[in-house]
PDB file of C-alpha atoms in Angstrom:
ATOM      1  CA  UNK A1213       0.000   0.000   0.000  1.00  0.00           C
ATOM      2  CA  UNK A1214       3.109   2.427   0.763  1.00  0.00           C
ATOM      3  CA  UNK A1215       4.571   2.102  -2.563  1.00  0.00           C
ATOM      4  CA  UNK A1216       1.183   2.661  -4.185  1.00  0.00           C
ATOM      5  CA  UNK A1217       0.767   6.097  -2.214  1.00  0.00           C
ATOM      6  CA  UNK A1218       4.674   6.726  -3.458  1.00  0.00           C
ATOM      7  CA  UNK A1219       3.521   6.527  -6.549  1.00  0.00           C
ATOM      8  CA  UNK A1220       0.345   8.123  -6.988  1.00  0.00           C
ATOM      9  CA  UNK A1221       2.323  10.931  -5.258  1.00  0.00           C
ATOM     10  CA  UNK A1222       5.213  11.053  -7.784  1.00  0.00           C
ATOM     11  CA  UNK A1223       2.568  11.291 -10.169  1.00  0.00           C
ATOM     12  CA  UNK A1224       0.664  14.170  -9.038  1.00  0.00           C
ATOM     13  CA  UNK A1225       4.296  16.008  -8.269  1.00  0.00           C
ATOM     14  CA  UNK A1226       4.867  15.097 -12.251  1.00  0.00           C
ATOM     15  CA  UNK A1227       1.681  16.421 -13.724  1.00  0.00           C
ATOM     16  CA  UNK A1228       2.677  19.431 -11.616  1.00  0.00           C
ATOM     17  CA  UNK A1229       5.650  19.868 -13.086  1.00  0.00           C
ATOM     18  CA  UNK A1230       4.256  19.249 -16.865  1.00  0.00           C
ATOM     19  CA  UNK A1231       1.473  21.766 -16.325  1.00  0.00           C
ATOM     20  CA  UNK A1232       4.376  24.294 -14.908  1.00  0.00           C
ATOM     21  CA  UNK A1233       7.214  24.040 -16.825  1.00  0.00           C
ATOM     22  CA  UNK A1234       6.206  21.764 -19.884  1.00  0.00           C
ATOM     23  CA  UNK A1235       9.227  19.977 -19.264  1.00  0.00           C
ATOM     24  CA  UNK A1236       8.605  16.554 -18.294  1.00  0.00           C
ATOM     25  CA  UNK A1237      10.805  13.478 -20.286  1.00  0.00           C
ATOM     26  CA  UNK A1238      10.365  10.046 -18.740  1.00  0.00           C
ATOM     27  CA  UNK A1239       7.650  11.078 -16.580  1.00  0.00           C
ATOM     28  CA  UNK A1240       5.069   8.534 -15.431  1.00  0.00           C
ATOM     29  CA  UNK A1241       1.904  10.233 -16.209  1.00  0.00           C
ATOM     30  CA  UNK A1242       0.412   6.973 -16.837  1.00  0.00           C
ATOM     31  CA  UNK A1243      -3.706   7.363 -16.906  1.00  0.00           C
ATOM     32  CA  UNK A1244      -3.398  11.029 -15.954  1.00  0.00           C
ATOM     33  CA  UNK A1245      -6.091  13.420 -17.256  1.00  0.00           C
ATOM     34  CA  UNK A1246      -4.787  16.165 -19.901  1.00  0.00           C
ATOM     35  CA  UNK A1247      -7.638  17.040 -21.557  1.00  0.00           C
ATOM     36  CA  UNK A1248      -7.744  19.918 -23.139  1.00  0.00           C
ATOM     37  CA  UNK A1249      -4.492  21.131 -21.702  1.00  0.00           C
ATOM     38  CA  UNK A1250      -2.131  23.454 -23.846  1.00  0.00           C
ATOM     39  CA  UNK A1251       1.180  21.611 -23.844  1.00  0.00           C
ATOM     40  CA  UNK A1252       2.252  23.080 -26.985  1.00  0.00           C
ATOM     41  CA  UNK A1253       6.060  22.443 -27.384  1.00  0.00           C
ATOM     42  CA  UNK A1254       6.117  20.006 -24.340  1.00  0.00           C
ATOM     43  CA  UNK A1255       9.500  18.270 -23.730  1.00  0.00           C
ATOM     44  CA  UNK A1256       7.445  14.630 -22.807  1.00  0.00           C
ATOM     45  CA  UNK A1257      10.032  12.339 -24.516  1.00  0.00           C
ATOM     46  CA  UNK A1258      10.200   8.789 -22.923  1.00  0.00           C
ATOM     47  CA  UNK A1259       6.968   9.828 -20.953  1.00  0.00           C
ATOM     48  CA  UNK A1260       4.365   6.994 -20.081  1.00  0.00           C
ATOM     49  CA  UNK A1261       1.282   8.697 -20.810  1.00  0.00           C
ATOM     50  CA  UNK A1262      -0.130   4.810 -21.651  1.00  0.00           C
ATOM     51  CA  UNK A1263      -3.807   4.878 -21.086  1.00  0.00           C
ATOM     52  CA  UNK A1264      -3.719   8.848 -20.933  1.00  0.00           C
ATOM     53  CA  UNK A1265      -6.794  11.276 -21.716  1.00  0.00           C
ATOM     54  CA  UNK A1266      -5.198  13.742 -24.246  1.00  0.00           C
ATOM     55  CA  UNK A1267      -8.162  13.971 -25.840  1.00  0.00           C
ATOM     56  CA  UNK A1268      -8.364  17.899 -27.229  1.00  0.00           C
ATOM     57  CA  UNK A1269      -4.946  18.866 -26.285  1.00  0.00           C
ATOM     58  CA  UNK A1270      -2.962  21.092 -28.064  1.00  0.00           C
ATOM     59  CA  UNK A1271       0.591  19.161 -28.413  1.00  0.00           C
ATOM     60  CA  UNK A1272       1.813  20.647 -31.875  1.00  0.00           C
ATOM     61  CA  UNK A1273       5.688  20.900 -31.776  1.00  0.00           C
ATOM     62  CA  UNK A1274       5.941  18.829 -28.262  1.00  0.00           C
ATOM     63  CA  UNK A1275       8.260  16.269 -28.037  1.00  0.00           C
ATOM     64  CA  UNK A1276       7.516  12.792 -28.112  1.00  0.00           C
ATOM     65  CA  UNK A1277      10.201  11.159 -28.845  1.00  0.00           C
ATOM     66  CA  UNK A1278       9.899   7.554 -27.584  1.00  0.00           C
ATOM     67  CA  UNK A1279       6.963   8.394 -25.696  1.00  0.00           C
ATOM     68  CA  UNK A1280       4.632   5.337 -24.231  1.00  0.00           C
ATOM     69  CA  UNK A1281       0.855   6.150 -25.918  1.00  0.00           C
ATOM     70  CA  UNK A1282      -0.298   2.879 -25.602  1.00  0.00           C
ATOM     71  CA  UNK A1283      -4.227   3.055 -25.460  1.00  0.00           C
ATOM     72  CA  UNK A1284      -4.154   6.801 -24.903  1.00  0.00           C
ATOM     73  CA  UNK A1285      -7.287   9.046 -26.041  1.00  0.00           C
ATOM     74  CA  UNK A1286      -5.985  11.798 -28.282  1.00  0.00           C
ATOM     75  CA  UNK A1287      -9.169  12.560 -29.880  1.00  0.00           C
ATOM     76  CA  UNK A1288      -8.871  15.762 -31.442  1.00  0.00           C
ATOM     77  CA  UNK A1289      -5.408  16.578 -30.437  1.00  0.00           C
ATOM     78  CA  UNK A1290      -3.412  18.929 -32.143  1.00  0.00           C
ATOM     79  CA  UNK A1291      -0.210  16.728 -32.849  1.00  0.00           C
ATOM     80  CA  UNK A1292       1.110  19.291 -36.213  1.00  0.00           C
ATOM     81  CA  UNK A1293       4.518  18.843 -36.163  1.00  0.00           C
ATOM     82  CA  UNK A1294       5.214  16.898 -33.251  1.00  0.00           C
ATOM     83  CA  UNK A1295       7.996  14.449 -32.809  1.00  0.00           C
ATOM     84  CA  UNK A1296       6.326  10.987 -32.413  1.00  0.00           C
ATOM     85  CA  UNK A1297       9.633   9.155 -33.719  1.00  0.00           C
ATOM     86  CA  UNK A1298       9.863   5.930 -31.997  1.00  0.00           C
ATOM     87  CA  UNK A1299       6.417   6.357 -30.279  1.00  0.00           C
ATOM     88  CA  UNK A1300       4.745   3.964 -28.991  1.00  0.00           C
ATOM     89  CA  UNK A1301       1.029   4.814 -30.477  1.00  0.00           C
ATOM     90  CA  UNK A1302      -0.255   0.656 -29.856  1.00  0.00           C
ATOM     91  CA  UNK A1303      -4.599   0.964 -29.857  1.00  0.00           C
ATOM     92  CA  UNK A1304      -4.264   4.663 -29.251  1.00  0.00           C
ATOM     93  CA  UNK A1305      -7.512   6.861 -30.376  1.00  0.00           C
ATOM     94  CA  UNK A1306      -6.250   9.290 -32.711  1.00  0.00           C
ATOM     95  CA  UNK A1307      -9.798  10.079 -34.388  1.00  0.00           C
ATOM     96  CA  UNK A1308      -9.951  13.990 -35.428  1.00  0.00           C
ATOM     97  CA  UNK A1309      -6.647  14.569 -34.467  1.00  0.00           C
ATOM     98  CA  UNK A1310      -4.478  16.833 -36.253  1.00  0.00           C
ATOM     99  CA  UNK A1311      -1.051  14.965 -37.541  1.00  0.00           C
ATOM    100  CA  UNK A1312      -0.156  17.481 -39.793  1.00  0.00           C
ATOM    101  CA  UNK A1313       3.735  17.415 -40.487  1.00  0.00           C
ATOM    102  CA  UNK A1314       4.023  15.430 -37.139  1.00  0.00           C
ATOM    103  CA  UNK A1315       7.188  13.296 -37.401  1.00  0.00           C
ATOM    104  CA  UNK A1316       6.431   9.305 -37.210  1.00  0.00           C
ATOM    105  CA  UNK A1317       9.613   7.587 -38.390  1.00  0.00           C
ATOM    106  CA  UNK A1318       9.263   4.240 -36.045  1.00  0.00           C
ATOM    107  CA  UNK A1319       6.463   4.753 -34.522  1.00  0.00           C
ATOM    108  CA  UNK A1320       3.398   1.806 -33.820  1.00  0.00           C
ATOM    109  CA  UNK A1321       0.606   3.061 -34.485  1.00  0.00           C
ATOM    110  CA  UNK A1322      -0.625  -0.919 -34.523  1.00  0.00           C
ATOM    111  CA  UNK A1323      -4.522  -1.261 -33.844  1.00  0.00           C
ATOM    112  CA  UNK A1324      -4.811   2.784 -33.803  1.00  0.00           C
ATOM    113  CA  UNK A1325      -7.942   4.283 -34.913  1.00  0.00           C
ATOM    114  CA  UNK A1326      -7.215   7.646 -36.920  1.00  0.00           C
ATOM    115  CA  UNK A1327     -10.894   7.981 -38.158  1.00  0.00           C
ATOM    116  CA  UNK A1328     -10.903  11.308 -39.624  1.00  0.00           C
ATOM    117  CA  UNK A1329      -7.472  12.421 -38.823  1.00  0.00           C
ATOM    118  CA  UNK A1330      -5.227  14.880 -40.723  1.00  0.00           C
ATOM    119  CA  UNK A1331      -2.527  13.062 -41.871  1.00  0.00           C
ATOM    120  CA  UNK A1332      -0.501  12.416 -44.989  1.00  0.00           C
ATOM    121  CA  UNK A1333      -0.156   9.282 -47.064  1.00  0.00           C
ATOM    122  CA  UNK A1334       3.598   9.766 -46.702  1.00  0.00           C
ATOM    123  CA  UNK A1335       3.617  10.267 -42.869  1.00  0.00           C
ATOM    124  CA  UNK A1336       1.508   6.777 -42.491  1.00  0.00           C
ATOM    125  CA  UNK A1337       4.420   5.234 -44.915  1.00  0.00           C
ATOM    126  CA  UNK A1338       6.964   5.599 -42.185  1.00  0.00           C
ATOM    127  CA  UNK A1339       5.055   4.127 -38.938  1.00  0.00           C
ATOM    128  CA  UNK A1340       4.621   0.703 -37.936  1.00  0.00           C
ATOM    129  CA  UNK A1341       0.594  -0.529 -39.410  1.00  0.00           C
ATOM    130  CA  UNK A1342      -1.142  -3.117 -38.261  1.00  0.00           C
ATOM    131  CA  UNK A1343      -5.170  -3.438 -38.132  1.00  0.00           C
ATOM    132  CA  UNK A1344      -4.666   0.698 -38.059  1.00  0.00           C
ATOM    133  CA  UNK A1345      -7.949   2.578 -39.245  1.00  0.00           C
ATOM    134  CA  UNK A1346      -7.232   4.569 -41.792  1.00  0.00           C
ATOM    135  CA  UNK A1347      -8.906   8.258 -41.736  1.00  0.00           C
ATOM    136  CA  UNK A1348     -11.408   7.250 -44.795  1.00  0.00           C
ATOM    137  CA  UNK A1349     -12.371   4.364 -41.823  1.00  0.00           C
ATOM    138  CA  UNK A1350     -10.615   1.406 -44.306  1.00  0.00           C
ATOM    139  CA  UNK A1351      -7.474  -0.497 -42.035  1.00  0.00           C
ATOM    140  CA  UNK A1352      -4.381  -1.984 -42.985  1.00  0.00           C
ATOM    141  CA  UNK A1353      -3.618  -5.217 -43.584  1.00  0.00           C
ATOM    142  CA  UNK A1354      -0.226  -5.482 -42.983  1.00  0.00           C
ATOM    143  CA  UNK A1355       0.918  -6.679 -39.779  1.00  0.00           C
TER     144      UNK A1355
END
């Protein structure tokens, strides 16, 4: 029970720190609520934000470098020209979110649903597909 309370505790003194400085690599913001938040050029590289609620946040030019986004909501994110190199995007809900120029070299978007999202044809070429919706709602077959 101790090291749960140690935990929960880091993680609230983490989200702190995100919300003041934006600065916040290999955090463990695992499930934490960011709704709506402006993180806009957010150092979260090597975060775990798995099972995250990003959904509506504006994360254009953060860094997410390696980040863990496993099963996170980022409905209708703003993700333009973000660094998701290496990201770990695994049954993630990108539906509506903005990918515009948002780099993806390495990263899984395996299982993801980006239903409606902005994103380029040549941007998709470079992640990891598998059983990914496609924004026209059609998925990948390549695993």
């Amino acid at each position: 029970m101790v090291s749960q309370v140690g935990l929960m505790t880091a993680c609230t003194s983490q989200l702190q720190r995100l919300k003041d400085t934006q600065q916040c690599s290999e955090c463990d913001l695992r499930k934490a609520d960011l709704r709506g938040l402006d993180l806009q050029g957010a150092n979260l590289q090597a975060a775990d934000l798995k099972f995250a609620n990003l959904a509506g946040t504006n994360l254009q030019k953060a860094n997410l470098l390696e980040a863990n986004l496993q099963a996170a909501d980022l409905s209708e994110a703003n993700l333009a020209e973000a660094n998701l190199q290496k990201a770990r995007l695994f049954l993630t809900q990108l539906e509506k979110a903005s990918l515009e120029g948002a780099q993806l070299e390495g990263a899984n978007l395996g299982f993801a649903d980006l239903t409606d999202a902005k994103i380029s044809e040549e941007q998709l070429q470079q992640a990891q597909l598998c059983s990914t919706t496609f924004p026209d709602g059609s998925k990948s077959k390549n695993c």
